[in-house]
Coordinates of N, CA and C in Angstrom, one line a residue:
M713 N -6.1 -14.7 22.9 CA -5.4 -13.5 23.3 C -4.7 -13.8 24.7
A714 N -3.4 -13.5 24.8 CA -2.7 -13.6 26.0 C -3.2 -12.6 27.0
H715 N -3.2 -13.0 28.3 CA -3.6 -12.1 29.4 C -2.5 -11.5 30.1
D716 N -1.7 -12.2 30.9 CA -0.6 -11.7 31.6 C 0.7 -12.0 30.9
I717 N 1.4 -11.0 30.6 CA 2.7 -11.2 29.9 C 3.8 -10.6 30.8
V718 N 4.9 -11.4 30.9 CA 6.0 -10.9 31.8 C 7.2 -10.9 30.9
F719 N 7.8 -9.7 30.8 CA 9.1 -9.5 30.1 C 10.2 -9.5 31.1
F720 N 11.2 -10.2 30.8 CA 12.4 -10.3 31.8 C 13.6 -10.6 31.0
L721 N 14.8 -10.3 31.5 CA 16.0 -10.6 30.9 C 16.7 -11.7 31.6
A722 N 16.9 -12.8 30.9 CA 17.6 -14.0 31.5 C 19.0 -14.0 30.9
P723 N 19.9 -14.6 31.6 CA 21.3 -14.7 31.1 C 21.4 -15.6 29.8
D724 N 20.5 -16.6 29.7 CA 20.6 -17.5 28.6 C 19.3 -18.3 28.5
D725 N 19.2 -19.0 27.4 CA 17.9 -19.7 27.1 C 17.6 -20.8 28.2
E726 N 18.6 -21.4 28.8 CA 18.4 -22.4 29.8 C 17.7 -21.7 31.0
A727 N 18.2 -20.6 31.4 CA 17.6 -19.9 32.6 C 16.2 -19.4 32.3
A728 N 16.0 -19.0 31.0 CA 14.7 -18.5 30.6 C 13.7 -19.7 30.6
A729 N 14.1 -20.8 30.1 CA 13.3 -22.0 30.0 C 12.9 -22.5 31.4
A730 N 13.8 -22.4 32.4 CA 13.5 -22.8 33.8 C 12.3 -22.0 34.4
T731 N 12.0 -20.9 33.8 CA 10.9 -20.0 34.4 C 9.5 -20.4 33.9
R732 N 9.5 -21.4 32.9 CA 8.2 -21.7 32.2 C 7.0 -21.9 33.1
L733 N 7.1 -22.7 34.2 CA 6.0 -23.0 35.0 C 5.8 -22.1 36.2
R734 N 6.9 -21.5 36.6 CA 6.8 -20.7 37.9 C 6.9 -19.2 37.6
G735 N 7.3 -18.7 36.4 CA 7.5 -17.3 36.1 C 8.9 -16.9 36.5
P736 N 9.3 -15.7 36.2 CA 10.7 -15.3 36.5 C 11.0 -15.1 37.9
G737 N 10.0 -14.7 38.8 CA 10.3 -14.6 40.2 C 11.3 -13.6 40.5
E738 N 11.8 -13.7 41.7 CA 12.8 -12.7 42.3 C 14.1 -12.6 41.5
P739 N 14.6 -13.7 40.9 CA 16.0 -13.7 40.3 C 16.1 -12.7 39.1
F740 N 14.9 -12.4 38.5 CA 14.9 -11.5 37.3 C 14.0 -10.3 37.5
E741 N 14.6 -9.1 37.2 CA 13.7 -8.0 37.1 C 12.7 -8.2 36.0
S742 N 11.5 -7.8 36.2 CA 10.5 -8.0 35.1 C 9.5 -6.9 35.1
V743 N 8.8 -6.9 33.9 CA 7.7 -5.9 33.7 C 6.5 -6.8 33.2
T744 N 5.4 -6.6 33.9 CA 4.2 -7.3 33.5 C 3.2 -6.4 32.7
C745 N 2.7 -7.0 31.7 CA 1.7 -6.3 30.8 C 0.5 -7.2 30.8
R746 N -0.6 -6.6 30.4 CA -1.9 -7.4 30.3 C -2.5 -7.2 28.9
F747 N -3.1 -8.2 28.4 CA -3.9 -8.2 27.2 C -3.1 -7.7 26.0
I748 N -1.9 -8.2 25.8 CA -1.2 -8.0 24.5 C -0.8 -9.3 23.9
E749 N -0.4 -9.3 22.7 CA 0.2 -10.4 22.0 C 1.7 -10.2 22.0
P750 N 2.4 -11.0 22.8 CA 3.9 -10.7 23.0 C 4.6 -10.9 21.7
D751 N 4.3 -11.9 20.9 CA 5.1 -12.0 19.6 C 4.9 -10.9 18.7
S752 N 3.6 -10.3 18.6 CA 3.4 -9.2 17.8 C 4.1 -7.9 18.3
A753 N 4.1 -7.8 19.6 CA 4.7 -6.6 20.3 C 6.2 -6.7 19.9
I754 N 6.8 -7.9 20.1 CA 8.3 -8.0 19.9 C 8.6 -7.7 18.4
A755 N 7.8 -8.2 17.5 CA 8.0 -8.0 16.1 C 7.9 -6.5 15.8
E756 N 6.9 -5.8 16.4 CA 6.7 -4.4 16.1 C 7.9 -3.6 16.7
W757 N 8.4 -3.9 17.8 CA 9.6 -3.2 18.4 C 10.8 -3.4 17.5
D758 N 11.0 -4.7 17.0 CA 12.1 -4.9 16.2 C 12.0 -4.1 14.9
M759 N 10.8 -4.1 14.3 CA 10.5 -3.4 13.1 C 10.8 -1.9 13.3
Y760 N 10.5 -1.3 14.4 CA 10.7 0.1 14.7 C 12.2 0.4 14.6
F761 N 13.1 -0.4 15.1 CA 14.5 -0.1 15.1 C 15.1 -0.4 13.7
Q762 N 14.5 -1.3 12.9 CA 15.0 -1.5 11.6 C 14.5 -0.5 10.6
E763 N 13.2 0.0 10.8 CA 12.6 1.0 10.0 C 11.9 2.0 10.8
P764 N 12.7 2.9 11.5 CA 12.1 3.9 12.4 C 11.0 4.8 11.8
S765 N 10.0 5.0 12.5 CA 8.9 5.8 12.1 C 8.0 6.1 13.3
A766 N 7.4 7.3 13.4 CA 6.5 7.5 14.5 C 5.1 6.9 14.2
E767 N 4.9 6.5 13.0 CA 3.6 5.9 12.6 C 3.7 4.4 12.7
A768 N 2.7 3.7 13.2 CA 2.7 2.3 13.3 C 2.5 1.7 11.8
P769 N 3.2 0.6 11.6 CA 3.1 0.0 10.2 C 1.7 -0.6 10.1
P770 N 1.2 -0.8 8.9 CA 0.0 -1.5 8.7 C 0.1 -3.0 9.2
L771 N -1.0 -3.5 9.7 CA -0.9 -4.9 10.2 C -0.4 -5.9 9.3
E772 N -0.7 -5.8 8.0 CA -0.2 -6.7 7.0 C 1.3 -6.7 7.0
Q773 N 1.9 -5.5 7.1 CA 3.4 -5.4 7.1 C 4.0 -6.0 8.4
L774 N 3.3 -5.7 9.5 CA 3.7 -6.3 10.8 C 3.7 -7.8 10.7
H775 N 2.6 -8.4 10.3 CA 2.5 -9.8 10.3 C 3.5 -10.5 9.3
A776 N 4.0 -9.8 8.3 CA 4.9 -10.3 7.4 C 6.4 -10.1 7.9
W777 N 6.6 -9.5 9.0 CA 7.9 -9.2 9.5 C 8.6 -10.4 9.9
R778 N 9.9 -10.5 9.6 CA 10.8 -11.5 10.0 C 12.1 -10.9 10.5
P779 N 12.7 -11.5 11.5 CA 12.4 -12.7 12.2 C 11.4 -12.5 13.3
W780 N 10.4 -13.4 13.5 CA 9.6 -13.4 14.6 C 10.3 -14.0 15.8
P781 N 9.9 -13.7 17.0 CA 10.6 -14.3 18.2 C 10.6 -15.8 18.2
E782 N 11.6 -16.4 18.6 CA 11.7 -17.8 18.7 C 11.3 -18.3 20.1
W783 N 10.7 -19.5 20.2 CA 10.4 -20.1 21.4 C 11.6 -20.6 22.1
V784 N 11.7 -20.4 23.4 CA 12.8 -21.0 24.2 C 12.4 -22.4 24.6
T785 N 11.1 -22.6 24.9 CA 10.5 -23.9 25.2 C 9.4 -24.1 24.2
E786 N 9.1 -25.3 23.9 CA 8.0 -25.6 23.0 C 6.7 -25.3 23.6
P787 N 5.8 -24.6 22.8 CA 4.5 -24.3 23.3 C 3.6 -25.5 23.6
L788 N 3.0 -25.5 24.7 CA 2.0 -26.5 25.1 C 0.6 -25.9 25.0
N789 N -0.4 -26.7 25.3 CA -1.7 -26.2 25.2 C -2.2 -25.6 26.6
D790 N -1.3 -25.0 27.3 CA -1.6 -24.4 28.6 C -1.5 -22.9 28.5
G791 N -1.2 -22.3 27.4 CA -1.2 -20.8 27.3 C 0.2 -20.2 27.7
V792 N 1.1 -21.0 28.2 CA 2.4 -20.5 28.6 C 3.4 -20.6 27.5
E793 N 4.0 -19.5 27.1 CA 5.1 -19.5 26.1 C 6.3 -18.7 26.6
V794 N 7.4 -19.1 26.3 CA 8.7 -18.4 26.7 C 9.4 -18.1 25.3
F795 N 9.5 -16.8 25.0 CA 10.2 -16.4 23.8 C 11.5 -15.8 24.1
A796 N 12.4 -15.8 23.1 CA 13.7 -15.1 23.1 C 13.5 -13.9 22.2
L797 N 13.9 -12.8 22.6 CA 13.9 -11.6 21.7 C 15.0 -11.8 20.7
P798 N 14.8 -11.3 19.4 CA 15.9 -11.4 18.5 C 17.1 -10.6 19.0
K799 N 18.3 -11.1 18.8 CA 19.5 -10.5 19.4 C 19.6 -9.0 18.9
Q800 N 19.3 -8.7 17.7 CA 19.4 -7.3 17.2 C 18.4 -6.4 18.0
L801 N 17.2 -6.9 18.4 CA 16.3 -6.1 19.2 C 16.8 -5.9 20.6
T802 N 17.4 -6.9 21.2 CA 18.0 -6.7 22.5 C 19.0 -5.7 22.5
R803 N 19.9 -5.7 21.5 CA 21.0 -4.8 21.3 C 20.4 -3.4 21.1
A804 N 19.4 -3.3 20.2 CA 18.8 -2.0 19.8 C 18.1 -1.3 21.1
L805 N 17.4 -2.1 21.9 CA 16.8 -1.6 23.1 C 17.8 -1.1 24.1
A806 N 18.9 -1.9 24.2 CA 20.0 -1.5 25.2 C 20.7 -0.2 24.7
E807 N 20.8 0.0 23.4 CA 21.5 1.2 22.9 C 20.6 2.4 22.6
A808 N 19.3 2.2 22.7 CA 18.3 3.2 22.3 C 18.4 4.5 23.2
S809 N 18.2 5.6 22.6 CA 18.1 6.8 23.4 C 16.7 7.0 24.0
S810 N 16.6 7.8 25.0 CA 15.3 8.0 25.6 C 14.3 8.5 24.6
T811 N 14.7 9.3 23.6 CA 13.8 9.8 22.6 C 13.3 8.7 21.7
E812 N 14.2 7.8 21.3 CA 13.8 6.6 20.5 C 12.8 5.7 21.3
L813 N 13.1 5.5 22.6 CA 12.2 4.7 23.4 C 10.8 5.3 23.6
E814 N 10.8 6.6 23.7 CA 9.5 7.4 23.9 C 8.7 7.3 22.6
E815 N 9.4 7.5 21.4 CA 8.7 7.4 20.1 C 8.2 6.0 19.9
L816 N 8.9 5.0 20.2 CA 8.5 3.6 20.1 C 7.3 3.3 21.0
A817 N 7.4 3.8 22.2 CA 6.3 3.6 23.2 C 5.0 4.3 22.7
G818 N 5.2 5.5 22.2 CA 4.0 6.2 21.7 C 3.4 5.5 20.5
R819 N 4.2 5.0 19.6 CA 3.7 4.3 18.4 C 3.0 3.0 18.8
W820 N 3.6 2.3 19.7 CA 3.0 1.0 20.1 C 1.7 1.2 20.9
T821 N 1.7 2.1 21.8 CA 0.5 2.3 22.6 C -0.6 2.9 21.7
A822 N -0.3 3.7 20.7 CA -1.3 4.2 19.8 C -2.0 3.0 19.1
R823 N -1.2 2.0 18.7 CA -1.8 0.8 18.0 C -2.7 0.1 19.0
L824 N -2.2 -0.1 20.2 CA -3.0 -0.8 21.2 C -4.4 -0.1 21.5
R825 N -4.3 1.2 21.6 CA -5.5 2.0 21.8 C -6.4 1.9 20.6
S826 N -5.9 1.9 19.4 CA -6.7 1.8 18.2 C -7.4 0.4 18.1
R827 N -6.9 -0.5 18.9 CA -7.5 -1.9 18.9 C -8.4 -2.1 20.1
G828 N -8.7 -1.0 20.8 CA -9.7 -1.1 21.9 C -9.1 -1.3 23.3
R829 N -7.7 -1.2 23.4 CA -7.1 -1.4 24.7 C -7.2 -0.1 25.5
R830 N -7.4 -0.2 26.7 CA -7.4 1.0 27.6 C -6.2 1.0 28.4
R831 N -5.8 2.2 28.8 CA -4.6 2.4 29.6 C -4.7 1.5 30.9
D832 N -5.8 1.5 31.6 CA -5.9 0.7 32.8 C -6.0 -0.8 32.6
D833 N -5.9 -1.3 31.3 CA -5.8 -2.7 31.1 C -4.4 -3.2 31.4
R834 N -3.5 -2.3 31.5 CA -2.1 -2.7 31.8 C -1.8 -2.6 33.3
R835 N -0.9 -3.4 33.7 CA -0.4 -3.3 35.1 C 0.8 -2.4 35.2

Protein backbone atom coordinates (compact mmCIF):
# COMPACT_ATOMS: atom_id res chain seq x y z
CA MET A 1 0.00 0.00 0.00
CA ALA A 2 1.28 3.42 -0.92
CA HIS A 3 1.76 5.83 1.97
CA ASP A 4 2.31 9.40 0.77
CA ILE A 5 0.76 10.27 -2.56
CA VAL A 6 1.27 13.66 -4.20
CA PHE A 7 -1.00 14.79 -7.02
CA PHE A 8 0.29 17.67 -9.13
CA LEU A 9 -0.14 19.09 -12.61
CA ALA A 10 3.02 19.12 -14.74
CA PRO A 11 3.12 20.74 -18.18
CA ASP A 12 4.39 17.52 -19.81
CA ASP A 13 5.73 14.03 -19.12
CA GLU A 14 9.35 15.23 -19.10
CA ALA A 15 8.64 17.74 -16.31
CA ALA A 16 6.68 15.08 -14.38
CA ALA A 17 9.48 12.52 -14.77
CA ALA A 18 12.01 15.03 -13.40
CA THR A 19 10.11 15.00 -10.08
CA ARG A 20 10.62 11.28 -9.52
CA LEU A 21 13.31 11.45 -6.84
CA ARG A 22 12.69 14.86 -5.32
CA GLY A 23 8.91 15.28 -5.57
CA PRO A 24 7.11 18.16 -7.27
CA GLY A 25 8.42 20.83 -4.89
CA GLU A 26 7.69 24.52 -5.30
CA PRO A 27 7.31 24.64 -9.11
CA PHE A 28 4.02 22.68 -8.98
CA GLU A 29 0.95 23.16 -6.84
CA SER A 30 0.22 19.82 -5.24
CA VAL A 31 -2.13 17.94 -2.97
CA THR A 32 -0.79 15.24 -0.67
CA CYS A 33 -2.86 12.23 0.37
CA ARG A 34 -1.98 9.34 2.63
CA PHE A 35 -2.67 5.63 2.48
CA ILE A 36 -4.43 5.39 -0.88
CA GLU A 37 -3.67 3.47 -4.03
CA PRO A 38 -3.19 6.20 -6.65
CA ASP A 39 -3.83 4.04 -9.70
CA SER A 40 -7.12 2.76 -8.23
CA ALA A 41 -8.13 6.30 -7.27
CA ILE A 42 -7.39 7.59 -10.77
CA ALA A 43 -9.33 4.72 -12.35
CA GLU A 44 -12.31 5.37 -10.07
CA TRP A 45 -12.33 9.10 -10.86
CA ASP A 46 -12.16 8.32 -14.57
CA MET A 47 -14.97 5.80 -14.23
CA TYR A 48 -17.13 8.37 -12.43
CA PHE A 49 -17.00 10.79 -15.35
CA GLN A 50 -17.61 8.03 -17.91
CA GLU A 51 -20.43 6.42 -15.89
CA PRO A 52 -21.67 9.00 -13.32
CA SER A 53 -23.27 7.58 -10.22
CA ALA A 54 -23.38 8.51 -6.55
CA GLU A 55 -22.71 4.86 -5.71
CA ALA A 56 -19.20 3.42 -5.88
CA PRO A 57 -18.83 0.64 -8.43
CA PRO A 58 -18.07 -2.88 -7.21
CA LEU A 59 -14.33 -3.56 -6.88
CA GLU A 60 -14.45 -6.14 -9.70
CA GLN A 61 -15.80 -3.47 -12.07
CA LEU A 62 -13.21 -0.94 -10.88
CA HIS A 63 -10.29 -3.37 -11.35
CA ALA A 64 -11.50 -4.19 -14.87
CA TRP A 65 -11.63 -0.49 -15.83
CA ARG A 66 -9.51 0.69 -18.77
CA PRO A 67 -7.49 2.71 -19.38
CA TRP A 68 -5.48 2.56 -16.17
CA PRO A 69 -3.02 5.40 -15.60
CA GLU A 70 0.24 5.06 -17.48
CA TRP A 71 3.65 5.41 -15.87
CA VAL A 72 5.67 8.45 -16.83
CA THR A 73 8.79 6.73 -15.46
CA GLU A 74 9.36 3.02 -15.18
CA PRO A 75 8.59 1.75 -11.68
CA LEU A 76 11.58 0.65 -9.62
CA ASN A 77 11.62 -1.32 -6.41
CA ASP A 78 11.74 1.84 -4.27
CA GLY A 79 8.00 2.52 -4.04
CA VAL A 80 8.14 5.70 -6.12
CA GLU A 81 5.86 5.86 -9.15
CA VAL A 82 4.97 8.76 -11.41
CA PHE A 83 1.68 8.37 -13.31
CA ALA A 84 0.00 10.43 -15.99
CA LEU A 85 -3.73 10.84 -15.67
CA PRO A 86 -5.70 9.81 -18.75
CA LYS A 87 -6.29 12.89 -20.91
CA GLN A 88 -10.07 12.46 -20.76
CA LEU A 89 -9.90 12.50 -16.94
CA THR A 90 -7.78 15.66 -16.86
CA ARG A 91 -10.30 17.30 -19.18
CA ALA A 92 -13.29 16.02 -17.17
CA LEU A 93 -11.84 17.28 -13.89
CA ALA A 94 -11.10 20.70 -15.40
CA GLU A 95 -14.64 21.00 -16.78
CA ALA A 96 -16.49 19.46 -13.79
CA SER A 97 -19.04 21.46 -11.88
CA SER A 98 -18.72 21.84 -8.12
CA THR A 99 -21.71 19.48 -7.77
CA GLU A 100 -19.98 16.79 -9.84
CA LEU A 101 -16.75 17.16 -7.83
CA GLU A 102 -18.66 16.96 -4.54
CA GLU A 103 -20.50 13.83 -5.68
CA LEU A 104 -17.26 12.22 -6.83
CA ALA A 105 -15.52 13.13 -3.55
CA GLY A 106 -18.42 11.71 -1.56
CA ARG A 107 -18.44 8.46 -3.51
CA TRP A 108 -14.69 8.04 -3.31
CA THR A 109 -14.38 8.84 0.41
CA ALA A 110 -17.26 6.46 1.14
CA ARG A 111 -15.22 3.68 -0.49
CA LEU A 112 -12.12 4.63 1.50
CA ARG A 113 -14.07 4.65 4.74
CA SER A 114 -15.64 1.29 3.93
CA ARG A 115 -12.11 -0.11 3.60
CA GLY A 116 -11.12 1.11 7.06
CA ARG A 117 -9.58 4.48 6.24
CA ARG A 118 -10.19 7.26 8.72
CA ARG A 119 -10.53 10.93 7.91
CA ASP A 120 -7.40 11.79 9.92
CA ASP A 121 -5.34 9.34 7.79
CA ARG A 122 -5.24 12.06 5.14
CA ARG A 123 -3.08 15.17 5.17
